Short mmCIF file of N, CA and C and ligand atoms in Angstrom, two decimals:
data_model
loop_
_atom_site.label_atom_id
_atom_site.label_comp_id
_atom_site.label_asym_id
_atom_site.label_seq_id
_atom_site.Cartn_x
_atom_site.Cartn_y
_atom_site.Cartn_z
N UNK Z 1 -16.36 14.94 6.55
CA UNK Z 1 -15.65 16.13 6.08
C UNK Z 1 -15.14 15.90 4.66
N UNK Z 2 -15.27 17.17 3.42
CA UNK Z 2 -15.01 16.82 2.47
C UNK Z 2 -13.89 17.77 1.87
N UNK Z 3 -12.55 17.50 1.31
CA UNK Z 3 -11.62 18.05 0.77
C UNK Z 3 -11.37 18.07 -0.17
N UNK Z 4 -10.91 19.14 -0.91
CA UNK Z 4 -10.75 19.33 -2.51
C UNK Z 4 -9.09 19.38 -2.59
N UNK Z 5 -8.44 18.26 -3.25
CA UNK Z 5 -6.92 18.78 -3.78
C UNK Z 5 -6.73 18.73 -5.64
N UNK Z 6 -5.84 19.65 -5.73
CA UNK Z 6 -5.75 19.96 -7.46
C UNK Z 6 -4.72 20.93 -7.42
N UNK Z 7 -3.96 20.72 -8.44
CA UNK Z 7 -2.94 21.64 -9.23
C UNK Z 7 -3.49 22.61 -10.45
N UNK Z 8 -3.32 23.81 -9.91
CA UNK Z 8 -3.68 24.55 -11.05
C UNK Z 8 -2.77 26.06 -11.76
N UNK Z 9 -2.24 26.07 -13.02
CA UNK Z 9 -1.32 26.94 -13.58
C UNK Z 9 -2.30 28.14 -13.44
N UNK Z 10 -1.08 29.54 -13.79
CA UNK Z 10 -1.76 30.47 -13.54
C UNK Z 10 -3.13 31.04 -14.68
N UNK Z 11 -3.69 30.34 -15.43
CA UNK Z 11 -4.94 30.54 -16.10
C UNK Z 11 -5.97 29.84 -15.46
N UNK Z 12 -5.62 28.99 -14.60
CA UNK Z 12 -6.84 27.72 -13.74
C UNK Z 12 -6.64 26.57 -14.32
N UNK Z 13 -6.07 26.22 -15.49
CA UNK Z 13 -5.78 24.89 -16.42
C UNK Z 13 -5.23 24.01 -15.23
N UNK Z 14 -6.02 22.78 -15.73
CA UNK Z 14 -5.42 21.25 -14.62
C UNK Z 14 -5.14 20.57 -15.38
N UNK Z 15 -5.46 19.87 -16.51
CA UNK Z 15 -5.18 18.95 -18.12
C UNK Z 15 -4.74 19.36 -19.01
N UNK Z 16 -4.63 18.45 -19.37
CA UNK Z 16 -3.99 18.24 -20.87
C UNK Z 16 -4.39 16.86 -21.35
N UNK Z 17 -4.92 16.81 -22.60
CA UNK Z 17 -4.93 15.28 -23.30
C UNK Z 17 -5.21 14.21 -22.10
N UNK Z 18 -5.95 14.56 -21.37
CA UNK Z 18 -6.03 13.63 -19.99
C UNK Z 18 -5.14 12.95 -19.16
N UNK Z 19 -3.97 13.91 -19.44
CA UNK Z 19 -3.54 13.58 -18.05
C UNK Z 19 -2.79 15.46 -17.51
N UNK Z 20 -1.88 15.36 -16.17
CA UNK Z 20 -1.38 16.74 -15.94
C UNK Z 20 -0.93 17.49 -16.65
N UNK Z 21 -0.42 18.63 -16.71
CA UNK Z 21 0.09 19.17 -17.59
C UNK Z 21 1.35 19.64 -17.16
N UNK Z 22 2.18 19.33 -16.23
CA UNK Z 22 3.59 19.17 -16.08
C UNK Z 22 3.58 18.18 -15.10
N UNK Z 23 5.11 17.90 -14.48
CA UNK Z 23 5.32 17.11 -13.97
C UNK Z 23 6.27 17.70 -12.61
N UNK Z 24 5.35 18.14 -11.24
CA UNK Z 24 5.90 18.59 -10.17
C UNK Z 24 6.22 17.85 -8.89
N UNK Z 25 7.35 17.29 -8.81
CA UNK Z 25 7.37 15.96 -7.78
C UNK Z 25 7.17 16.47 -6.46
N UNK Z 26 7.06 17.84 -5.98
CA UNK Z 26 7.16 18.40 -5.05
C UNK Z 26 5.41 18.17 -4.23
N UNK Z 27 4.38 18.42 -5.47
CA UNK Z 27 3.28 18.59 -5.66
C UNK Z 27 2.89 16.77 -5.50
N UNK Z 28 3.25 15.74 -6.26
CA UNK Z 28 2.92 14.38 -6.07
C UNK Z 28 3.17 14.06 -4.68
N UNK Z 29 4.42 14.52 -3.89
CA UNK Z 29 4.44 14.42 -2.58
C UNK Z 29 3.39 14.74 -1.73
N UNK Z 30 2.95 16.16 -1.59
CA UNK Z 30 2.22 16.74 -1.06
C UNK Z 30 0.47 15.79 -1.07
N UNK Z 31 0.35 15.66 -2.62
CA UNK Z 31 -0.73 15.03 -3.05
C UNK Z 31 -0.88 13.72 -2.12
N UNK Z 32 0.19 13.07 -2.16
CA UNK Z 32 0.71 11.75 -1.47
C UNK Z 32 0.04 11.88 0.37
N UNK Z 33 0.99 12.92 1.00
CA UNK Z 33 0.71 13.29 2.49
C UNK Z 33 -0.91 13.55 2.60
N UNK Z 34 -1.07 14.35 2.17
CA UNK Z 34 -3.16 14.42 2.14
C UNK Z 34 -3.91 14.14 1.69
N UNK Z 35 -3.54 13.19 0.93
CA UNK Z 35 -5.21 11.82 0.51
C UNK Z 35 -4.27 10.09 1.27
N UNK Z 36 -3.25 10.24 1.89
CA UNK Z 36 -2.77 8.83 2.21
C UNK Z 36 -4.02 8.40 3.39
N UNK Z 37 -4.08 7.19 3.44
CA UNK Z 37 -4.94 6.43 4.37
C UNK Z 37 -6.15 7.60 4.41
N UNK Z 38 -6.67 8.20 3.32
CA UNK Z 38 -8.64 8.85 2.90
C UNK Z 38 -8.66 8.50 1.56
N UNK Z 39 -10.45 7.84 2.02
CA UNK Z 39 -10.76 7.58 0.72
C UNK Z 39 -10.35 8.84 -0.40
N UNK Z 40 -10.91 8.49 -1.57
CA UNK Z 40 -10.05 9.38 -2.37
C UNK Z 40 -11.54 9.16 -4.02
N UNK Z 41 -12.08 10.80 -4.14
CA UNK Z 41 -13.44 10.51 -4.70
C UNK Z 41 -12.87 11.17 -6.34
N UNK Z 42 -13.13 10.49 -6.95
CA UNK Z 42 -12.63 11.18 -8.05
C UNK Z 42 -13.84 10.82 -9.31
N UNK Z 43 -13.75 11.30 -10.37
CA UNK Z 43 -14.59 11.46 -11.87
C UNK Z 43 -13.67 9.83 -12.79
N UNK Z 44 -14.34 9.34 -13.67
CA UNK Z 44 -13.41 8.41 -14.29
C UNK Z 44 -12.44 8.53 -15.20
N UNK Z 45 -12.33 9.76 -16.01
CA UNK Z 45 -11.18 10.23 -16.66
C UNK Z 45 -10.28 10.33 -15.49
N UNK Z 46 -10.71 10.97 -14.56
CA UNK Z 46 -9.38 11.41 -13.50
C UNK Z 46 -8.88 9.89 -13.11
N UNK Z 47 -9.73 8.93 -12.47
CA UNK Z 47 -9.24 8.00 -12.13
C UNK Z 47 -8.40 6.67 -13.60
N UNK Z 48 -8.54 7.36 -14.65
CA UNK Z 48 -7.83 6.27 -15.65
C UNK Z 48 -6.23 7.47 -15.99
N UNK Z 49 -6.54 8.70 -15.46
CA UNK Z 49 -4.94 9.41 -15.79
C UNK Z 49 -4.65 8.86 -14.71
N UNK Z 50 -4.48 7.89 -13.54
CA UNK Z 50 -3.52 7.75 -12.21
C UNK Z 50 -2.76 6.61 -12.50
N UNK Z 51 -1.91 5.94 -12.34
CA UNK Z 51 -0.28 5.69 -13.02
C UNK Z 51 -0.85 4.09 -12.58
N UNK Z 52 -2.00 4.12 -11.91
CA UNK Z 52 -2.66 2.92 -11.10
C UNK Z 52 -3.48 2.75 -10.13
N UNK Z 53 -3.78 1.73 -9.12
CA UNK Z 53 -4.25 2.01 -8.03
C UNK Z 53 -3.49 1.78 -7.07
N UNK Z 54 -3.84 3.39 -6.41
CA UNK Z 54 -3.00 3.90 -5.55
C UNK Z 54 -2.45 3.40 -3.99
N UNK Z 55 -1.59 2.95 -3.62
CA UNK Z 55 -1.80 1.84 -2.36
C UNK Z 55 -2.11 2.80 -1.11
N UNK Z 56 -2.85 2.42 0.07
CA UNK Z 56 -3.53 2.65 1.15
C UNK Z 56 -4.39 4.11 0.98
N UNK Z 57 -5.46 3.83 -0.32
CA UNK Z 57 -6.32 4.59 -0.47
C UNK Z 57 -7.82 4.02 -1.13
N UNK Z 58 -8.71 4.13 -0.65
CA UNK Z 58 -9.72 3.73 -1.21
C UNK Z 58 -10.33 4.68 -2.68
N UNK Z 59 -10.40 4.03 -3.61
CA UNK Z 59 -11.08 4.51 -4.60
C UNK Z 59 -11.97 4.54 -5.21
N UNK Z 60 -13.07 5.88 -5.16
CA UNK Z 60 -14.01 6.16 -5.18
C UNK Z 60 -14.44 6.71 -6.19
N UNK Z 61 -14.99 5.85 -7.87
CA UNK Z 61 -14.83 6.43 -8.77
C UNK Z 61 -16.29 6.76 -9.83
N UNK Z 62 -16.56 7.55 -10.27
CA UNK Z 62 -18.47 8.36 -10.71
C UNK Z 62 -17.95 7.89 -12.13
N UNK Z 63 -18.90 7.59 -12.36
CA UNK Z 63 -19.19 6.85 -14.05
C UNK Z 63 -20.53 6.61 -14.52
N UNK Z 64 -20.81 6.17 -15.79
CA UNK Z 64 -21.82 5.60 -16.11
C UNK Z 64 -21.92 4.42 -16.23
N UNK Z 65 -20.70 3.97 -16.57
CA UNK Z 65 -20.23 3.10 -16.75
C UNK Z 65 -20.24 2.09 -16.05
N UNK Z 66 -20.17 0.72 -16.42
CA UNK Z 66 -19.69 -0.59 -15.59
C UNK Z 66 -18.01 -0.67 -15.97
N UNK Z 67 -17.32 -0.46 -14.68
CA UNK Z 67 -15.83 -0.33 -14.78
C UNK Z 67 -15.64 -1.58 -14.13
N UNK Z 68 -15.17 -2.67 -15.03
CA UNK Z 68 -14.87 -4.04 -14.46
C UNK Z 68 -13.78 -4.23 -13.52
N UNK Z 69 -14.05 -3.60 -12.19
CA UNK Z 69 -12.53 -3.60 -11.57
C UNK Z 69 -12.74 -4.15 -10.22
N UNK Z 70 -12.24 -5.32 -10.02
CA UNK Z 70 -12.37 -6.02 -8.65
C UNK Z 70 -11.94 -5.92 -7.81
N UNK Z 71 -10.71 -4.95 -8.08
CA UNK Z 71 -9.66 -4.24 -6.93
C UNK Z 71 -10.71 -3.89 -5.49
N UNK Z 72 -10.28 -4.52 -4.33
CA UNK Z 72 -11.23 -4.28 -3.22
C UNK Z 72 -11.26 -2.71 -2.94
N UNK Z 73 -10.09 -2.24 -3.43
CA UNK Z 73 -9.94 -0.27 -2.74
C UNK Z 73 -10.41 0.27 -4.09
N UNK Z 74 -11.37 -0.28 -5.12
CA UNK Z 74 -12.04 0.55 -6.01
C UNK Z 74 -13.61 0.62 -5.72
N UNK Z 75 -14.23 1.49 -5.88
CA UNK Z 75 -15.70 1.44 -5.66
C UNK Z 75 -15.96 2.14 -6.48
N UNK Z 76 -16.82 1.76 -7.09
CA UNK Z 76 -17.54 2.54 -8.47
C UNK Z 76 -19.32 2.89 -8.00
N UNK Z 77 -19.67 4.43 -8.60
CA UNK Z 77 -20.65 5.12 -8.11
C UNK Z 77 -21.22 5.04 -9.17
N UNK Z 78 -22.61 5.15 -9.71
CA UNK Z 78 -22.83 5.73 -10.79
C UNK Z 78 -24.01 7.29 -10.84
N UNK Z 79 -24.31 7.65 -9.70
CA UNK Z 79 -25.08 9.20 -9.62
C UNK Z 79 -24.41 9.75 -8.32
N UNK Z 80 -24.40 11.20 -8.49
CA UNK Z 80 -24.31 12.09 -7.40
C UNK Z 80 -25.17 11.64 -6.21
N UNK Z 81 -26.18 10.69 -6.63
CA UNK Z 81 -27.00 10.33 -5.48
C UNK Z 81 -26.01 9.30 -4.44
N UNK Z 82 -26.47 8.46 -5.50
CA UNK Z 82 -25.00 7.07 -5.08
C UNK Z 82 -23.75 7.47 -4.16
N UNK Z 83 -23.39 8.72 -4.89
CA UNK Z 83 -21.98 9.09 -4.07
C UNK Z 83 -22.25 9.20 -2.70
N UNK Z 84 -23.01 10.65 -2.84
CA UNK Z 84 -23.84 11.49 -1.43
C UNK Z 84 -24.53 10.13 -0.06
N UNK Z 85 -24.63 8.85 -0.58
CA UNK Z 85 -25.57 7.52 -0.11
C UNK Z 85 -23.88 7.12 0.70
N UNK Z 86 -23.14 7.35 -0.55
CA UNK Z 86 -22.11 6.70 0.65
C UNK Z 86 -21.40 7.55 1.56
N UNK Z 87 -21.11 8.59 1.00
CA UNK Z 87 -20.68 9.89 1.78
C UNK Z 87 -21.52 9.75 3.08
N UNK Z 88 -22.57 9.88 3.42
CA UNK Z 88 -23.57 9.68 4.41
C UNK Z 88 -23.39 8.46 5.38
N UNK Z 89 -22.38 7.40 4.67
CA UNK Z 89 -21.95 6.16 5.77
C UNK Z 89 -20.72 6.51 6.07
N UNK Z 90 -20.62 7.62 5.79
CA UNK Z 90 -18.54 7.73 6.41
C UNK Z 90 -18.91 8.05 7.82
N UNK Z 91 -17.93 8.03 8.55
CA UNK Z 91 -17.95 8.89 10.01
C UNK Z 91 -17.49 10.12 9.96
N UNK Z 92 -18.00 11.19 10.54
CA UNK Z 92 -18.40 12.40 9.89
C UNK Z 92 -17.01 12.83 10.63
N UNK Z 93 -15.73 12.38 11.50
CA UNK Z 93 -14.50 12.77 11.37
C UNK Z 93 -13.65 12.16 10.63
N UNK Z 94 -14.07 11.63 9.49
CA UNK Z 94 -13.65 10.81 8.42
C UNK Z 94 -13.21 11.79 7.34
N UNK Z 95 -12.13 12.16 6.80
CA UNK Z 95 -11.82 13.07 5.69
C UNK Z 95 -11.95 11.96 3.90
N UNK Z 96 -12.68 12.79 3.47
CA UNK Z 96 -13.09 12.53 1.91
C UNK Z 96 -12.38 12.97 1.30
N UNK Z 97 -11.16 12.93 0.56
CA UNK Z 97 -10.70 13.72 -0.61
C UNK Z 97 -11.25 13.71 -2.04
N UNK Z 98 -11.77 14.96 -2.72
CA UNK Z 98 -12.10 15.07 -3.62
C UNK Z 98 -11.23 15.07 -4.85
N UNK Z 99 -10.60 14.63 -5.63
CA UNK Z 99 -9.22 14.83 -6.29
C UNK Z 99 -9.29 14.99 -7.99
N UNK Z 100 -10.68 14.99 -8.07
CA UNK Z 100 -11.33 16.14 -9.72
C UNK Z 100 -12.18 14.65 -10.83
N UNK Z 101 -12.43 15.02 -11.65
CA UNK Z 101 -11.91 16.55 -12.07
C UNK Z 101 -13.08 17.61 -11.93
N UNK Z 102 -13.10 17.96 -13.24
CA UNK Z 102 -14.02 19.30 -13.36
C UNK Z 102 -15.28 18.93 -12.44
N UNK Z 103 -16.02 17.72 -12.70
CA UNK Z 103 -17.83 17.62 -12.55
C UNK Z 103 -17.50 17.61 -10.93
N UNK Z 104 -16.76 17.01 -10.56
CA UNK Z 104 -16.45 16.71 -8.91
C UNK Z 104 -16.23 17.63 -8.54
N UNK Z 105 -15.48 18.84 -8.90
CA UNK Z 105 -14.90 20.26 -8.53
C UNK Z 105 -15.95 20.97 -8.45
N UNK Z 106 -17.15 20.78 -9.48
CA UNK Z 106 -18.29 21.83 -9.56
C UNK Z 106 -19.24 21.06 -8.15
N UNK Z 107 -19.26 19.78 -7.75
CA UNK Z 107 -20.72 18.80 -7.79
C UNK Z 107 -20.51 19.67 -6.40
N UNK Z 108 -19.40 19.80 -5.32
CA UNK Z 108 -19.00 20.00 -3.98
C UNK Z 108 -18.71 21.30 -3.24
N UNK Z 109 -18.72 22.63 -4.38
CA UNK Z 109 -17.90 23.32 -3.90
C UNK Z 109 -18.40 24.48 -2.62
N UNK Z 110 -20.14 23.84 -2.66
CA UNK Z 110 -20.82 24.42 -1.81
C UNK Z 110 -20.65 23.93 -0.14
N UNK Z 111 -20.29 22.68 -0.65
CA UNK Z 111 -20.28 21.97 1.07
C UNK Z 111 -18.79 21.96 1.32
N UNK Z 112 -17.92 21.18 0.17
CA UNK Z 112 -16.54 21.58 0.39
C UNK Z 112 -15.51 22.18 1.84
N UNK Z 113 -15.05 21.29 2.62
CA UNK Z 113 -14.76 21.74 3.94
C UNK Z 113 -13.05 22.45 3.96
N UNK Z 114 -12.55 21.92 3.12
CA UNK Z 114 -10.91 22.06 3.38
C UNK Z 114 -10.47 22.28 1.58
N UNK Z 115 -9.69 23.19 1.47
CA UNK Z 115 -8.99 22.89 -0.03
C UNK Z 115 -7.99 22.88 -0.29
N UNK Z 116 -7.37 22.21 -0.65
CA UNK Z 116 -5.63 21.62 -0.92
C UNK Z 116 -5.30 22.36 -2.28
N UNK Z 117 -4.79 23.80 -2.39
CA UNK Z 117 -4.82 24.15 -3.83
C UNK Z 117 -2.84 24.62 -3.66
N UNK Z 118 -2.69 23.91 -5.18
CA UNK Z 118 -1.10 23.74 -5.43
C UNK Z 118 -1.61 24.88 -6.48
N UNK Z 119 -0.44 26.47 -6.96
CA UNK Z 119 -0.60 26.60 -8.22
C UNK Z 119 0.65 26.74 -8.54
N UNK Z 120 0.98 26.31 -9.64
CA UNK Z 120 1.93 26.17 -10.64
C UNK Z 120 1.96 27.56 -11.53
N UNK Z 121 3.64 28.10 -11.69
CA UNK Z 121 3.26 29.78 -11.69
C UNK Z 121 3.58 30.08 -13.16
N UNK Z 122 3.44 29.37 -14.17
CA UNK Z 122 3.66 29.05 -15.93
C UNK Z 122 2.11 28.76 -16.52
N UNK Z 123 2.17 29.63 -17.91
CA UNK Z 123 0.80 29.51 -18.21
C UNK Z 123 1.19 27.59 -19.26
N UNK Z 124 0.28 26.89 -19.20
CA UNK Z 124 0.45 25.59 -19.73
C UNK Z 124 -0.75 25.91 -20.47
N UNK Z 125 0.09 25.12 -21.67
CA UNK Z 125 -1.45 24.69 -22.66
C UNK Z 125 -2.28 23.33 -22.28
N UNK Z 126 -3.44 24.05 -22.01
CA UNK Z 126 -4.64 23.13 -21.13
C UNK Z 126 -5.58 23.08 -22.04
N UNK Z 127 -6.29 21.69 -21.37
CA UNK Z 127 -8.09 21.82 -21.97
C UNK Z 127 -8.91 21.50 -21.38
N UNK Z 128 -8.75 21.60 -19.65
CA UNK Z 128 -9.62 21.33 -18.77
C UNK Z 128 -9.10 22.34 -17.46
N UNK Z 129 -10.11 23.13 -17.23
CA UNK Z 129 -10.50 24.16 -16.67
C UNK Z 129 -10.64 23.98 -15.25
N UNK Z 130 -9.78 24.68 -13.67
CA UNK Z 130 -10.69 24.42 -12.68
C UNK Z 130 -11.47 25.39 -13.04
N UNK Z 131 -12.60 24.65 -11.72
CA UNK Z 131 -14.13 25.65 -11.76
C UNK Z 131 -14.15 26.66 -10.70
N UNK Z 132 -14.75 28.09 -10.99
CA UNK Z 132 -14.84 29.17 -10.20
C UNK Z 132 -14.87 28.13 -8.37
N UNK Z 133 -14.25 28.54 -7.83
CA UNK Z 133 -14.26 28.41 -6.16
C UNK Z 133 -14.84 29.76 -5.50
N UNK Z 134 -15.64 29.91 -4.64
CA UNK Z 134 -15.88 30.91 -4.15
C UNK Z 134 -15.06 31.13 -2.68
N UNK Z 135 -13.76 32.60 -3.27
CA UNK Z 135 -13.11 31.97 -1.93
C UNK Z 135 -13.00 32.56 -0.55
N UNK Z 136 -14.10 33.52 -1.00
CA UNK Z 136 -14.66 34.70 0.19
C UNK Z 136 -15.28 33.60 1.53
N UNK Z 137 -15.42 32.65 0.96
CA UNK Z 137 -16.11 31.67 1.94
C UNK Z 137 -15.06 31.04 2.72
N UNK Z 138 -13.76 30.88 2.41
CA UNK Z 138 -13.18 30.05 2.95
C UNK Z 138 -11.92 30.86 3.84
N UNK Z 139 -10.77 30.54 4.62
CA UNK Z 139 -9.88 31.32 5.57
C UNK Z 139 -8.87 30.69 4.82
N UNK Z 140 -7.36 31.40 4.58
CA UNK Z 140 -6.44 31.13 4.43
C UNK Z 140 -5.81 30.74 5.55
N UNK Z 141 -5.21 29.25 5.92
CA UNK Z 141 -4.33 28.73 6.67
C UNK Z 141 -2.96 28.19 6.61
N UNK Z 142 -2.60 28.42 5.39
CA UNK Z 142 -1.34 27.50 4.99
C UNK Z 142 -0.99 28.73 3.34
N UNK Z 143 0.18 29.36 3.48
CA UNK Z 143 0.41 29.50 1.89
C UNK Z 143 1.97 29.32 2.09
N UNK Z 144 2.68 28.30 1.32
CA UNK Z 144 3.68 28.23 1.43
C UNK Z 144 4.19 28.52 -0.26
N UNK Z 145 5.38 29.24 -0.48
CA UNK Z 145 6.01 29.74 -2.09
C UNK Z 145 6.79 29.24 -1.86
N UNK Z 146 7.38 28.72 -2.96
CA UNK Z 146 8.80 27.62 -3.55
C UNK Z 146 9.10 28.32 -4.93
N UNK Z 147 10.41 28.33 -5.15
CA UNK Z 147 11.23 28.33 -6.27
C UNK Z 147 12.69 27.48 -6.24
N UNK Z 148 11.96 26.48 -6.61
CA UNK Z 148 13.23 25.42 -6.62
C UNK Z 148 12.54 24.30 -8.20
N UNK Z 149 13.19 23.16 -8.56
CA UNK Z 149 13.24 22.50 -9.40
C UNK Z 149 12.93 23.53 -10.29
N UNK Z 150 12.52 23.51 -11.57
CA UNK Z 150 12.40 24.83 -12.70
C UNK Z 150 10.85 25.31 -12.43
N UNK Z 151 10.24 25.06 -11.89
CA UNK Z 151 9.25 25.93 -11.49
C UNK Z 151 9.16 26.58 -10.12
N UNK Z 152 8.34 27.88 -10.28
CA UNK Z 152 7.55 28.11 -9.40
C UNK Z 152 6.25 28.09 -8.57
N UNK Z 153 6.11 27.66 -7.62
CA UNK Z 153 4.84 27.19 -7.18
C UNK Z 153 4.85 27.46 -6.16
N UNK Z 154 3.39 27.49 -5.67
CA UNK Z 154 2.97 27.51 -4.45
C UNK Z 154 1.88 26.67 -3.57
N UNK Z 155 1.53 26.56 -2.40
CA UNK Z 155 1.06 25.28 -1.69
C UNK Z 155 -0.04 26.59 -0.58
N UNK Z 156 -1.31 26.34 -1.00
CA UNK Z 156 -2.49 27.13 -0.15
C UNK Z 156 -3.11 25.70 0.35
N UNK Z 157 -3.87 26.07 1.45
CA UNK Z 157 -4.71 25.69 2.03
C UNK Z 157 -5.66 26.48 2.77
N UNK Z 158 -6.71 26.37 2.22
CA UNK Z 158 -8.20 26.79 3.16
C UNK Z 158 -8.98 25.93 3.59
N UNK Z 159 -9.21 26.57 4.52
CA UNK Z 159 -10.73 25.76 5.93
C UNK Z 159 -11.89 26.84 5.80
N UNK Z 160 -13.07 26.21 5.54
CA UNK Z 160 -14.42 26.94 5.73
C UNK Z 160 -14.57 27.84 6.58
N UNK Z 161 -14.88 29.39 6.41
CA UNK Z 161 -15.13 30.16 7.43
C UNK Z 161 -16.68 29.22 8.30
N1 NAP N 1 -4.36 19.32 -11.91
C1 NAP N 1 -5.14 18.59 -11.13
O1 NAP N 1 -5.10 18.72 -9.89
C2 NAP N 1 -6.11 17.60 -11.71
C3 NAP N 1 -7.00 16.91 -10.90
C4 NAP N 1 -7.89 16.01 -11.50
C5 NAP N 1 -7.88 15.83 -12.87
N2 NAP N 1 -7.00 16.53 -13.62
C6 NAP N 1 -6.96 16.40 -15.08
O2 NAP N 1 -8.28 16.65 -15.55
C7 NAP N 1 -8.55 15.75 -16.64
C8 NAP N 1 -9.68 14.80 -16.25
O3 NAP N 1 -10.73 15.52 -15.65
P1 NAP N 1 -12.14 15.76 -16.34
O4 NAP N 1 -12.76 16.88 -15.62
O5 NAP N 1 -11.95 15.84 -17.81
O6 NAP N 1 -12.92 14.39 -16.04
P2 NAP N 1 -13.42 13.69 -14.67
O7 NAP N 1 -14.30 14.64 -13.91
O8 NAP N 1 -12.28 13.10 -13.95
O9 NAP N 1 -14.28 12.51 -15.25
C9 NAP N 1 -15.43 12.78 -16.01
C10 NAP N 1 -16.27 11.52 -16.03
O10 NAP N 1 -16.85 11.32 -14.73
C11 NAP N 1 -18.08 10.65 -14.90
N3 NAP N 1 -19.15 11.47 -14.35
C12 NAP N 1 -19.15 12.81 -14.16
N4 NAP N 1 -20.32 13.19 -13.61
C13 NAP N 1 -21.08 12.09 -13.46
C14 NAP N 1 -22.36 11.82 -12.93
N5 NAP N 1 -23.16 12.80 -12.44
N6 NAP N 1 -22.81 10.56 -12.92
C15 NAP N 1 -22.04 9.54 -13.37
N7 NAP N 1 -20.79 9.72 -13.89
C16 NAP N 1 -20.34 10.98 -13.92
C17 NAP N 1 -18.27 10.45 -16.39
O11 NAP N 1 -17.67 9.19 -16.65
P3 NAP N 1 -18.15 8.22 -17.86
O12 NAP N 1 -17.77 8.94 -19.12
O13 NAP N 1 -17.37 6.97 -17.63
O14 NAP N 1 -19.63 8.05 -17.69
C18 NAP N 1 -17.44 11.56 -16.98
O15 NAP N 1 -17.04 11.35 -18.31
C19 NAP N 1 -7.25 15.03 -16.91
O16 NAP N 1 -6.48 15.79 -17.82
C20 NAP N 1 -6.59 15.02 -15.55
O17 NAP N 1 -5.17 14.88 -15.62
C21 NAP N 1 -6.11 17.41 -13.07
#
């Protein structure tokens, strides 16, 4: 099973200068509760904005690159093939979190089982775009609205029709 989580302001913006573009502790929590103990598949810009490596999560990171990292919870991919090769050894009640950026957001959104979408209700100056979701496909199960700390936000979740 594969899950998409991401924060996105009200234009779709997720970045800035490579890393978030505010700072919502409400949202790091949340982030925290649904990728803890799942692997966790991310792009390599996304995985060099994370503060580190993340404890009781495996990291699953697409590059071209040789990323010299011996950390046992890092795994480095280098094709959509590669990924899909290991995706294919998970146990298929095994949850994948997808956690961006853009190329990962586009590579999945067809198979994509569950989506963890936070939006943040302030337009931010961004330079990385989420990608169209098609969301006629999916059921609303979860929308929770907050207005507390100085923003407003909200917490969706969809499951595949
Ligand atoms: N708001 C949110 O929820 C959220 C979530 C995630 C990220 N972000 C933000 O988005 C920005 C980073 O995302 P991004 O979209 O710019 O980058 P990204 O998708 O995280 O990483 C892009 C990199 O992934 C590698 N890659 C992509 N496709 C590949 C393929 N087919 N084969 C091999 N390697 C491949 C390449 O790495 P190499 O260049 O090493 O080859 C590419 O440069 C940051 O600002 C981050 O804070 C926000």
């Amino acid at each position: 099973m594969l899950a998409y989580i991401w924060a996105e302001d009200l234009t779709g913006g997720i970045g800035v200068d490579g890393h978030l573009p505010w700072h919502l502790a409400a949202d790091l929590k949340r982030f925290k509760e649904k990728t803890m103990n799942h692997p966790m598949i991310m792009g390599r810009k996304t995985f060099e904005s994370l503060p580190g490596i993340l404890p009781g999560r495996k990291h699953i990171v697409l590059t071209h690159s040789t990323l010299n990292i011996s950390d046992p919870n890092v795994k480095v991919v280098h094709s959509k093939e590669e990924l899909d090769e290991w995706l294919a050894t998970q146990d298929k009640n095994q949850l994948n979190v997808i956690i961006g950026g853009v190329t990962l957001f586009k590579m999945y959104r067809d198979q994509v089982d569950i989506l963890y979408q936070t939006i943040v209700k302030e337009n931010f100056q961004t330079d990385t775009q989420m990608p169209v979701i098609n969301y006629a496909d999916f059921e609303k199960i979860e929308d929770q609205q907050f207005d507390d700390s100085n923003l407003k936000y909200e917490f969706i979740t969809y499951k595949r029709k």
